[in-house]
Short mmCIF file of C-alpha atoms and ligand atoms in Angstrom, two decimals:
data_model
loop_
_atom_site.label_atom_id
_atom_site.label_comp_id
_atom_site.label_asym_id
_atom_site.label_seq_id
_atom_site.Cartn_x
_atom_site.Cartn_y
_atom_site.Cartn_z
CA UNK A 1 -39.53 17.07 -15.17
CA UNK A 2 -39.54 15.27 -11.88
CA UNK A 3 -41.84 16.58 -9.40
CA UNK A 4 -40.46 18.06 -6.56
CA UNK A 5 -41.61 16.03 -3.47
CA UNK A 6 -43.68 17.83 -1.05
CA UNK A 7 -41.95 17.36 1.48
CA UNK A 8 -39.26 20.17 0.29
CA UNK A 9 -42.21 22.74 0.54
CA UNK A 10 -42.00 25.13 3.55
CA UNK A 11 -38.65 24.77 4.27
CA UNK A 12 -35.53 27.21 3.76
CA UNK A 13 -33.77 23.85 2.43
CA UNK A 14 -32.43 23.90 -1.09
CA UNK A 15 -34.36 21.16 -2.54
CA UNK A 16 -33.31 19.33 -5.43
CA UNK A 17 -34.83 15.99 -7.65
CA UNK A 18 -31.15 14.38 -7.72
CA UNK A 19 -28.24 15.49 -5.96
CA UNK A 20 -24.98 13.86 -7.76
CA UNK A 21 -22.04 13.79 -5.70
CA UNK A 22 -18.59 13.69 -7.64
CA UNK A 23 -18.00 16.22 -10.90
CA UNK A 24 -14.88 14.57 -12.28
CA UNK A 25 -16.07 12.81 -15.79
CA UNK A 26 -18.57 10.66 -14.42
CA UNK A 27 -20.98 13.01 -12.68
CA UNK A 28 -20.50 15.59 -15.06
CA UNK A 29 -21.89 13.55 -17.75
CA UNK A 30 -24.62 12.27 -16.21
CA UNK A 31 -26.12 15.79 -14.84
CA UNK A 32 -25.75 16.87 -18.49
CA UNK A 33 -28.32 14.14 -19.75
CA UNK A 34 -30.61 14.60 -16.64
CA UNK A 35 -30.19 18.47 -16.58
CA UNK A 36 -32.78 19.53 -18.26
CA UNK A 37 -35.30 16.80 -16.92
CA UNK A 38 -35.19 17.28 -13.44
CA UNK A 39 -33.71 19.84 -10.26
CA UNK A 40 -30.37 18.24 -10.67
CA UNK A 41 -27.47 19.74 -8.31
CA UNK A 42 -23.60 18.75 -8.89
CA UNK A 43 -21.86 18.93 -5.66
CA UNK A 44 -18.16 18.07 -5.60
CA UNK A 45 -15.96 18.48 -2.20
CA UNK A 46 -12.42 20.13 -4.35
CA UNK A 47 -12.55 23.42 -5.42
CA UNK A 48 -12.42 22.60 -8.89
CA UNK A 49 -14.24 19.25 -10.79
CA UNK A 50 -11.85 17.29 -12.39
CA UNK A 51 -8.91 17.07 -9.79
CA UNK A 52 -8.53 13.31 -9.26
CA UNK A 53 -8.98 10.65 -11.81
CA UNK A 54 -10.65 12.42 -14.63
CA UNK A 55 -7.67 14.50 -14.34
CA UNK A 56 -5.06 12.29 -14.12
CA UNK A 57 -5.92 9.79 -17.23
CA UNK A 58 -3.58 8.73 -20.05
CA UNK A 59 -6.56 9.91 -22.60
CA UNK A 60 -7.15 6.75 -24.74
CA UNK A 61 -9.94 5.73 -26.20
CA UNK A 62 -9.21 2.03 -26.41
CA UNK A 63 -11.73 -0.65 -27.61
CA UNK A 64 -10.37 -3.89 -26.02
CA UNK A 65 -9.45 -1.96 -22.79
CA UNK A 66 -11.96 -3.13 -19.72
CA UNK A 67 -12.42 -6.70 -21.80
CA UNK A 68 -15.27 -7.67 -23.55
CA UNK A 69 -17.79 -6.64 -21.37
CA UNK A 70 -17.03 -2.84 -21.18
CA UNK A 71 -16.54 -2.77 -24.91
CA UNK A 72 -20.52 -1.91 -25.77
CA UNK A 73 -19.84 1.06 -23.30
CA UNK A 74 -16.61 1.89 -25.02
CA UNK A 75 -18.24 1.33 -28.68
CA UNK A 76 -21.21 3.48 -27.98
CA UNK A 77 -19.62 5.92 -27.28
CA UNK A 78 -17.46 6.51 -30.33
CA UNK A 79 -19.45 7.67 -32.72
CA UNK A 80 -20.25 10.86 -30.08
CA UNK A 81 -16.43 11.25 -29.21
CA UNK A 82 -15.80 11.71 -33.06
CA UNK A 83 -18.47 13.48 -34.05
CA UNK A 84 -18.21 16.17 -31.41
CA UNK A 85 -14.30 16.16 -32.40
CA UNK A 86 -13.19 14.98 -28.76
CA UNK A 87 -10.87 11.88 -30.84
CA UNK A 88 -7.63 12.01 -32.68
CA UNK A 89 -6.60 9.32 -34.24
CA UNK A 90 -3.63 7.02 -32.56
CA UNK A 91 -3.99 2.92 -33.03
CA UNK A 92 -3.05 0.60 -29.99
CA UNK A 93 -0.25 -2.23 -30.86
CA UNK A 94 -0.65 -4.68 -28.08
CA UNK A 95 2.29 -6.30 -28.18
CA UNK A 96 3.78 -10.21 -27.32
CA UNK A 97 6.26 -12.67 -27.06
CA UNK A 98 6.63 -15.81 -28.78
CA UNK A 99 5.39 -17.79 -25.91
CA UNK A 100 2.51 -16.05 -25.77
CA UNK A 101 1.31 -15.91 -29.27
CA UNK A 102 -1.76 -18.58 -28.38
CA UNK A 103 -2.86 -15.78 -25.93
CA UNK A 104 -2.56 -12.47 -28.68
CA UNK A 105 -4.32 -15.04 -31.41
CA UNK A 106 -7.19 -15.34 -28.80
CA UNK A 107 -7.14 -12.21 -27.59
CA UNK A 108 -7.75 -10.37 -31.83
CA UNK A 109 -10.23 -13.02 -32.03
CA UNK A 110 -12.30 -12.34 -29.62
CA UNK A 111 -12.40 -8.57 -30.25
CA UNK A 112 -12.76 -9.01 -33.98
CA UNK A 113 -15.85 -11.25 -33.22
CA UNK A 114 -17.24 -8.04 -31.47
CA UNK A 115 -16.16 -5.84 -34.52
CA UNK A 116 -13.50 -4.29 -33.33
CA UNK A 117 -10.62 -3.72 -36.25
CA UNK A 118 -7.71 -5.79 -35.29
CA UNK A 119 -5.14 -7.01 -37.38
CA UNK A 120 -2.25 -9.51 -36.05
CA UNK A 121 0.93 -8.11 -37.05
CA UNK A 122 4.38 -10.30 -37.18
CA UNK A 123 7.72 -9.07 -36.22
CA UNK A 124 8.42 -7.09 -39.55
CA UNK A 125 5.12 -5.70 -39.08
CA UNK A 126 5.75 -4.58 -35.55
CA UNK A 127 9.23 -3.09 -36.94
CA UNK A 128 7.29 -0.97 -39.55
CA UNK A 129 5.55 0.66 -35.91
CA UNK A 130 7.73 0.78 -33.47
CA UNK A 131 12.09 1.51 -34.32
CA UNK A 132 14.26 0.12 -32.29
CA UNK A 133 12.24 -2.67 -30.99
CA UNK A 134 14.68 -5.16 -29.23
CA UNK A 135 14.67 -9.15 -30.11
CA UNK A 136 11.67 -11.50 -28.48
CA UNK A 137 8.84 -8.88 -29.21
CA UNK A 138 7.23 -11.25 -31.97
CA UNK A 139 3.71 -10.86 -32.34
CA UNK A 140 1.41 -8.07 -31.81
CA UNK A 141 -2.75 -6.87 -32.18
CA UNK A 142 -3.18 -3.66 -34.15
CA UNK A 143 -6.21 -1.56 -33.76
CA UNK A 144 -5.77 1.08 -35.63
CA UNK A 145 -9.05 3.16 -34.28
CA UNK A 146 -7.72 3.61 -30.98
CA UNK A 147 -7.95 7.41 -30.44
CA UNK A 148 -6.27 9.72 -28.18
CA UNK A 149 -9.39 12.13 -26.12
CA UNK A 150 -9.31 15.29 -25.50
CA UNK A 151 -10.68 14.76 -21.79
CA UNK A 152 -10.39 18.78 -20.44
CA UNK A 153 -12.48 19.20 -23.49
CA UNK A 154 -15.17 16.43 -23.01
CA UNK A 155 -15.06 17.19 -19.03
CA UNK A 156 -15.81 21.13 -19.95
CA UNK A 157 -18.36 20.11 -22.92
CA UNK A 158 -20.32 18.01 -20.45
CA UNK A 159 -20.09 20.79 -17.16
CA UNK A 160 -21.76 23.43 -19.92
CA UNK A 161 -23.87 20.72 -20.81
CA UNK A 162 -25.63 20.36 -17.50
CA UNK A 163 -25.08 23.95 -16.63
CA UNK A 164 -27.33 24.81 -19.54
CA UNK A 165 -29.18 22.08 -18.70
CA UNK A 166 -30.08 23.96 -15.52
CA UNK A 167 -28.19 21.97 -13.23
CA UNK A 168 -26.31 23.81 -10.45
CA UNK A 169 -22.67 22.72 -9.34
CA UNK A 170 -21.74 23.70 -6.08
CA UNK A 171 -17.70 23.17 -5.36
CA UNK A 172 -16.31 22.74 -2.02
CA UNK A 173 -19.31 21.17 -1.27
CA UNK A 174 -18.43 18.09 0.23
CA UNK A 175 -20.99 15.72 1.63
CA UNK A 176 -20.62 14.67 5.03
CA UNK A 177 -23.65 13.09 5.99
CA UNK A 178 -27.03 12.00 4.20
CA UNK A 179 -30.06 10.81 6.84
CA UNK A 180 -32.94 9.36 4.96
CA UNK A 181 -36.12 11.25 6.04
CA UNK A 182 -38.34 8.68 4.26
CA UNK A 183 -39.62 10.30 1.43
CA UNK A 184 -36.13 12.58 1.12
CA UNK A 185 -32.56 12.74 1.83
CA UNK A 186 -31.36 15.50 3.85
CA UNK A 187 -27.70 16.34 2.61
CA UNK A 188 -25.30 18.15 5.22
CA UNK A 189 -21.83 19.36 3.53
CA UNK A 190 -18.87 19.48 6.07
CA UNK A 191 -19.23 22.86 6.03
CA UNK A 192 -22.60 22.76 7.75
CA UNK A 193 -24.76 23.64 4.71
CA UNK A 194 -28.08 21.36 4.34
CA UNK A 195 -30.16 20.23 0.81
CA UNK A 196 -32.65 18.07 0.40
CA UNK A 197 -33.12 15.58 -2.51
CA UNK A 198 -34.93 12.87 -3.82
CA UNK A 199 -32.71 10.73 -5.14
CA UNK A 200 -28.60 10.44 -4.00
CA UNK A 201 -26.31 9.55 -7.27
CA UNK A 202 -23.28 8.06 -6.16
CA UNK A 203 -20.49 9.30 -8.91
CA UNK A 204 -17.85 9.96 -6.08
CA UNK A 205 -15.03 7.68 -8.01
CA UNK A 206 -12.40 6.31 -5.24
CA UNK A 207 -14.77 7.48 -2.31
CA UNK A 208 -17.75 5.29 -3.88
CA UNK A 209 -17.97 2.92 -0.98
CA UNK A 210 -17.04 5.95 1.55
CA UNK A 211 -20.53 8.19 0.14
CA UNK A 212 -22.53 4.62 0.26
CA UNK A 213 -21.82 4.35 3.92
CA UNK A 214 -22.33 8.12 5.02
CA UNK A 215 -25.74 7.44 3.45
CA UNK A 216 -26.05 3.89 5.61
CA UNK A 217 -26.18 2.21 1.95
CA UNK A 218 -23.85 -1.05 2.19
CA UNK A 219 -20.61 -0.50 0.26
CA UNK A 220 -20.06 -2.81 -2.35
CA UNK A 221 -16.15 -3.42 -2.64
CA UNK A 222 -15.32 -0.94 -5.00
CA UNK A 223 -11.36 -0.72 -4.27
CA UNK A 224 -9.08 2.27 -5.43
CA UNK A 225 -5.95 1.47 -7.09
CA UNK A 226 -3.13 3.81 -7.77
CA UNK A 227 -1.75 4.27 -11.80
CA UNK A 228 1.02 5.76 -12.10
CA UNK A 229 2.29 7.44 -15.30
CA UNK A 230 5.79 9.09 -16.13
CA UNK A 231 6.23 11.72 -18.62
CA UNK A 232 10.02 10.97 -20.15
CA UNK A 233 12.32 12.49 -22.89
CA UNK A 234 13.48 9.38 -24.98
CA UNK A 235 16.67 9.36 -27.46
CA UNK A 236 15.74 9.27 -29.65
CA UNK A 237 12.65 11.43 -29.99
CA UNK A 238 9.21 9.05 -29.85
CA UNK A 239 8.03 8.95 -33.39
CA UNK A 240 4.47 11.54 -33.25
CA UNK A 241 2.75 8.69 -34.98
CA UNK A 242 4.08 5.77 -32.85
CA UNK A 243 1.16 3.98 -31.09
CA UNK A 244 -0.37 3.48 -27.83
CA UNK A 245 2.10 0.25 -27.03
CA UNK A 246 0.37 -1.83 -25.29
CA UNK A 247 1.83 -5.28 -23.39
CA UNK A 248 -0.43 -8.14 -23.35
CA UNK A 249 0.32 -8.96 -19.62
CA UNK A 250 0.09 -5.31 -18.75
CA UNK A 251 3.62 -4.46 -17.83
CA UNK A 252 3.50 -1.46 -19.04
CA UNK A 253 2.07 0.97 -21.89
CA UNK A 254 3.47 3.79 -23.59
CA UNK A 255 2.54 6.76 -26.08
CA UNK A 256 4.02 10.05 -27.66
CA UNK A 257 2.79 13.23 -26.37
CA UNK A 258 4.48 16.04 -28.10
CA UNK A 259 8.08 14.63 -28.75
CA UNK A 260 7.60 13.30 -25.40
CA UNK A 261 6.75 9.98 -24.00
CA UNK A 262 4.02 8.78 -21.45
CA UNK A 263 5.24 5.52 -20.19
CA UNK A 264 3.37 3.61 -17.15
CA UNK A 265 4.26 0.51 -15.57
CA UNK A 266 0.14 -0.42 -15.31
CA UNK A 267 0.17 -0.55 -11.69
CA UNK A 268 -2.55 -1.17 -9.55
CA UNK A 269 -1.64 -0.67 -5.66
CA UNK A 270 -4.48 -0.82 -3.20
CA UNK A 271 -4.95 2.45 -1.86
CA UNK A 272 -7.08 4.31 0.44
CA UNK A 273 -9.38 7.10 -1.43
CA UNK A 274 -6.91 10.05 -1.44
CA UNK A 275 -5.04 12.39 -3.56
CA UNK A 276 -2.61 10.17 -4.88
CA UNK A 277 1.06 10.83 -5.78
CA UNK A 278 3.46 8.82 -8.03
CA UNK A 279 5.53 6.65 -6.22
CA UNK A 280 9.60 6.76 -7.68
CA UNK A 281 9.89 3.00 -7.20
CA UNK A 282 7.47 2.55 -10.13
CA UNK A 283 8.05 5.32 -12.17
CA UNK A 284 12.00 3.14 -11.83
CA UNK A 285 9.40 0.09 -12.48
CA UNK A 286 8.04 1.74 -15.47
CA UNK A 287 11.25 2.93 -17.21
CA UNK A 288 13.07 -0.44 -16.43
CA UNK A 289 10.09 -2.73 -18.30
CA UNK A 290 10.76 0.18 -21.09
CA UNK A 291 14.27 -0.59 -21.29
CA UNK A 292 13.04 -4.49 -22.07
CA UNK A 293 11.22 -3.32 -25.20
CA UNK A 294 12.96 -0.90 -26.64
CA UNK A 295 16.38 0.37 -27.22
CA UNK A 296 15.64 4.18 -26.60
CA UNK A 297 17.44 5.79 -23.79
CA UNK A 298 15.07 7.82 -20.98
CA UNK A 299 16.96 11.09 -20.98
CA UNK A 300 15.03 13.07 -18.03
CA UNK A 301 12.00 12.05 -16.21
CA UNK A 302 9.96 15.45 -16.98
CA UNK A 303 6.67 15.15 -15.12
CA UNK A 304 5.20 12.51 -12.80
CA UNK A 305 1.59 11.47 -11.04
CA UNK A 306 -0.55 9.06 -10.16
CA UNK A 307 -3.73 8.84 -9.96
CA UNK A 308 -6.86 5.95 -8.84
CA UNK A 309 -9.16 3.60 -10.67
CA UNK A 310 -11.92 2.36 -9.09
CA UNK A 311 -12.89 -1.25 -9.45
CA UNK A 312 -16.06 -3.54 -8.63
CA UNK A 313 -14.75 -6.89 -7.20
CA UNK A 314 -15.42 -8.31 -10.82
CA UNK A 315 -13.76 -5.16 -12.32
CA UNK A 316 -17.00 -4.05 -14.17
CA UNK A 317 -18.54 -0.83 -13.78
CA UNK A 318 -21.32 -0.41 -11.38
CA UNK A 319 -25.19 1.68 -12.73
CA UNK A 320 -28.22 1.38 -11.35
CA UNK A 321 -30.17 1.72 -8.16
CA UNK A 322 -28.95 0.00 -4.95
CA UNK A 323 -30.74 -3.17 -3.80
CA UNK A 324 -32.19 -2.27 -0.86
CA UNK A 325 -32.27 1.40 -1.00
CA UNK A 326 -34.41 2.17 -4.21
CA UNK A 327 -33.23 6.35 -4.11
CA UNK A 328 -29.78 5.11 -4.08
CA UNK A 329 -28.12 5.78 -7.13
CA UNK A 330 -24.39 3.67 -7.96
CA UNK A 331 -22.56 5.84 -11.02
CA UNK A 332 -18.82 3.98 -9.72
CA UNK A 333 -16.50 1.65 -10.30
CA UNK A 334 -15.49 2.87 -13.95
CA UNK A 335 -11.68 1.48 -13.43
CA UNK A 336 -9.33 2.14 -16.26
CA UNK A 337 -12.23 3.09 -18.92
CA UNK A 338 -14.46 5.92 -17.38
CA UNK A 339 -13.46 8.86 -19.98
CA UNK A 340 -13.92 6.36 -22.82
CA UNK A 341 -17.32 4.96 -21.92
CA UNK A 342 -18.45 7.90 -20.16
CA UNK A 343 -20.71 8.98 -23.43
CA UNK A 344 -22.64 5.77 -23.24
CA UNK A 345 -22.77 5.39 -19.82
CA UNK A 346 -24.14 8.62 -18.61
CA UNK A 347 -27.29 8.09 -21.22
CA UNK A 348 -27.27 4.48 -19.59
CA UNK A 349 -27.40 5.66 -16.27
CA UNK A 350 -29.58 8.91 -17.21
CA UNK A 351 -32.33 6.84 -18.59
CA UNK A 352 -32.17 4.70 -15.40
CA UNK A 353 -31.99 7.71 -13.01
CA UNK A 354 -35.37 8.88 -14.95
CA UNK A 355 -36.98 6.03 -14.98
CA UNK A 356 -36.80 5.52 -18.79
CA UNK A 357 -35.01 3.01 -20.90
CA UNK A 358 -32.16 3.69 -23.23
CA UNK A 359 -31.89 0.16 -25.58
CA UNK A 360 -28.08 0.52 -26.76
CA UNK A 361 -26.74 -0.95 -24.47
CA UNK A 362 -27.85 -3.86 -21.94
CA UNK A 363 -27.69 -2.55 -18.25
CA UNK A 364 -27.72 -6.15 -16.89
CA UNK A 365 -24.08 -6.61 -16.65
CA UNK A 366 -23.49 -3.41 -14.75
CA UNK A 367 -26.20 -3.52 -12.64
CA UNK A 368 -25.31 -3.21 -8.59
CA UNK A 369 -27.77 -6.04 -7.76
CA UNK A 370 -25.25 -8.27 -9.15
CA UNK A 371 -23.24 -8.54 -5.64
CA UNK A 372 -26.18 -9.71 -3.39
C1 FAD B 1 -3.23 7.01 -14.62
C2 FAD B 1 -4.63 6.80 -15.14
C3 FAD B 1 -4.83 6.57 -16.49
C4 FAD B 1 -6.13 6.44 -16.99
N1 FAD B 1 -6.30 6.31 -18.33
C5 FAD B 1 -7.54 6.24 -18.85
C6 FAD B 1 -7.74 6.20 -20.25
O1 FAD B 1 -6.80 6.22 -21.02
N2 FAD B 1 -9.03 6.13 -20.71
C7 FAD B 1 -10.10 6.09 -19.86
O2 FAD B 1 -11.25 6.00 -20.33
N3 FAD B 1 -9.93 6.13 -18.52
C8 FAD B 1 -8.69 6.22 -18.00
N4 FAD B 1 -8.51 6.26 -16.65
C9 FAD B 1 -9.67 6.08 -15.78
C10 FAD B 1 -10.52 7.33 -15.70
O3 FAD B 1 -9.69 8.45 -15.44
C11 FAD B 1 -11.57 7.14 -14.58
O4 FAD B 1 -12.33 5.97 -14.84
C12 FAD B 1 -12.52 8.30 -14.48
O5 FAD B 1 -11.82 9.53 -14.43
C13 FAD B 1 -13.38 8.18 -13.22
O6 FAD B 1 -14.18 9.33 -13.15
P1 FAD B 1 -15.05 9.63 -11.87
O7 FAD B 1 -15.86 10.82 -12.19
O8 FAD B 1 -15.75 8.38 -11.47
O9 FAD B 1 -13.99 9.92 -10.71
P2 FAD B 1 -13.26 11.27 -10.28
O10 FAD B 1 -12.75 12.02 -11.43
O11 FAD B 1 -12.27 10.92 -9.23
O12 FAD B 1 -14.43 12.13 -9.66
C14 FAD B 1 -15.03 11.81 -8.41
C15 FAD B 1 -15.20 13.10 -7.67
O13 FAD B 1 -16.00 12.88 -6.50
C16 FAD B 1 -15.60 13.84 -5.55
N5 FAD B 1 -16.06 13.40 -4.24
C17 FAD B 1 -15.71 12.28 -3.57
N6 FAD B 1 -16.34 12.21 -2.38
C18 FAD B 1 -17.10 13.32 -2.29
C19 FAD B 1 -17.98 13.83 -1.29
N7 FAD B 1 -18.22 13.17 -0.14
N8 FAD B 1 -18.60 15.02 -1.52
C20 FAD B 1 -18.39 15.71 -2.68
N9 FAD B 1 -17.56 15.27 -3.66
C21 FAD B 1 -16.93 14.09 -3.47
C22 FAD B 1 -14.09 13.85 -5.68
O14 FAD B 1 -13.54 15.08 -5.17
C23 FAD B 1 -13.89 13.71 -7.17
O15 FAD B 1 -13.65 14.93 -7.84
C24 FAD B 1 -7.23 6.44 -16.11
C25 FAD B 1 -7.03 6.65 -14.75
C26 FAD B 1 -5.75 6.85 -14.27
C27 FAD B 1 -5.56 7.10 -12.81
#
């Protein structure tokens, strides 16, 4: 257990070791490894964790998703997904065109090298997967472990987690200021309420760079951008064991979801941190690029939304303590892949909050020192 700094004593102040700011999927997780070890609070501003991205995600686990370098994160976190039931099984099919068949070659190599299971199908093999695939669609990358998560269950798994833990998770608590007192934060919540901490974890998702500045920590670039998804009815129904589709220029992906289909066009508009809403023009975006692969027709447009991933400038995610302020804690940045690495990356980040080393994975990569 941390000690609690001195400082803290004699004051009303709720004192904590680590205050974590954000509960969607990302701060959950980590106060669940770190609960137990030290005063850990949870604050998140909504009145519920969960409401923005880790709410909004299409669910895959997805091994080549991120690119090679989020893949440890992804992979290390399997074997817990699985074990603890949070996985069923759905395969990926990235699919291509002749002209890019150099491109899907490279791209199963260089997962197979890293041991992912990928097998290059032709176009019969492609047929066997997906009916009424229309002409040009050649070539595709099956990996047949991609998994579907259950991510209301993981989020919930990981909020006991910490609560048994003994961390506390305040809602509606949304931080509005953090002064450095030197040895201490002091924490004021827009709704005038004051802690103390330690040590500030940044796991606020799209409002990563807005929490580094109200703590006078220099943002790093870590830019929201809106994903929309559309839930359709197809004609005919999508096949319950057709896979994630996947385009190798990220056009567009779609999946089954109860004799529906969740189609999006893989956009990726700049956006300001805010609760984001689907825009028509894509979910039009998404259904025509549909209309290119298949020869289904999109009956009714059931359900809608939109939600934003956070990227680093070089679209990695971002752990470790800040540069120049060493109780400055960066959990952000986790993009299209925080559900899927979240496993691995909250014993990553927990062993680096605590001081401690955790040897699965190397932290180098993801480390926020990387950007000065
Ligand atoms: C359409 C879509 C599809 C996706 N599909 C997948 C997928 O298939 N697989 C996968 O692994 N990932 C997927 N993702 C990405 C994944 O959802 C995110 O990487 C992940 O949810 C990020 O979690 P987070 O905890 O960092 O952010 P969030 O869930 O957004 O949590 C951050 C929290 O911080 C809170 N907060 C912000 N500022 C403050 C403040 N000042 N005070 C208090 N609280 C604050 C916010 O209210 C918010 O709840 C997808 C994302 C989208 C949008």
């Amino acid at each position: 257990m941390t000690a609690v700094s001195g400082a803290h004593k004699g004051t009303n102040m709720d004192s904590f070791d680590i205050c974590i700011v954000g509960a969607g999927i990302a701060g959950a997780s980590l106060a669940a490894e770190i609960g137990a070890s030290a005063r850990v609070l949870l604050i998140e501003g909504e009145d519920r964790p969960g409401y923005h991205t880790t709410g909004r995600s299409a669910a895959n686990w997805h091994q080549s998703y991120g690119g090679a370098a989020v893949q440890p994160l992804t992979e290390a976190s399997g074997s817990f997904l699985r074990e603890h039931g949070f996985l069923s099984e759905r395969g990926a099919l990235t699919i291509a065109r002749d002209h890019d068949a150099a491109r899907l070659h490279r791209f199963a190599g260089e997962f197979a090298a890293l041991g992912v299971r990928v097998e290059v199908l032709d176009r019969d093999g492609l047929e066997a997967w997906i009916p009424g695939l229309l002409p040009g669609w050649t070539l595709g990358a099956l990996e047949p472990d991609c998994s579907d998560i259950d991510v209301a269950a993981l989020h919930q798994h990981y909020l006991a987690a910490a609560r048994q833990g003994g961390a506390q998770l305040w809602t509606r608590a949304h931080l509005s200021a953090a002064i450095d007192e030197g040895d201490a934060w002091r924490c004021v919540l827009s709704d005038g309420r004051e802690l103390r901490c330690d040590t500030l974890v940044n796991a606020a998702g799209a409002w990563a760079d807005t929490v580094a500045q109200i703590a006078g920590v220099r943002p790093l670039c870590i830019t929201p951008l809106r994903r929309t998804i559309a839930q359709v009815r197809p004609d005919p129904v999508a096949p319950a064991d057709l896979p994630l589709v996947f385009d190798l220029n990220q056009k567009f992906y779609f999946k089954p979801e109860s004799g529906r289909l969740w189609l999006s066009p893989q956009d990726e508009t700049p956006s300001d941190p805010c609760d984001a809403a689907p825009e028509e023009l894509d979910v039009a975006v998404a259904i025509d690029r549909l209309n290119g692969v298949v020869d289904w027709r999109i009956e009714h447009v059931e359900h809608r939304w939109a939600g934003l991933r956070s990227f680093a400038p070089d679209r990695l995610p971002v752990y470790g303590f800040d540069r120049f302020h060493p109780r400055f804690f960066w959990c952000a940045g986790q993009g299209g892949f925080g559900i899927q690495t979240a496993p691995a990356a909250a014993k990553l980040a927990a062993a680096m909050v605590l001081g401690e080393v955790w040897g699965k994975v190397d932290p180098a990569p993801y480390s926020p020192w990387r950007f000065s």
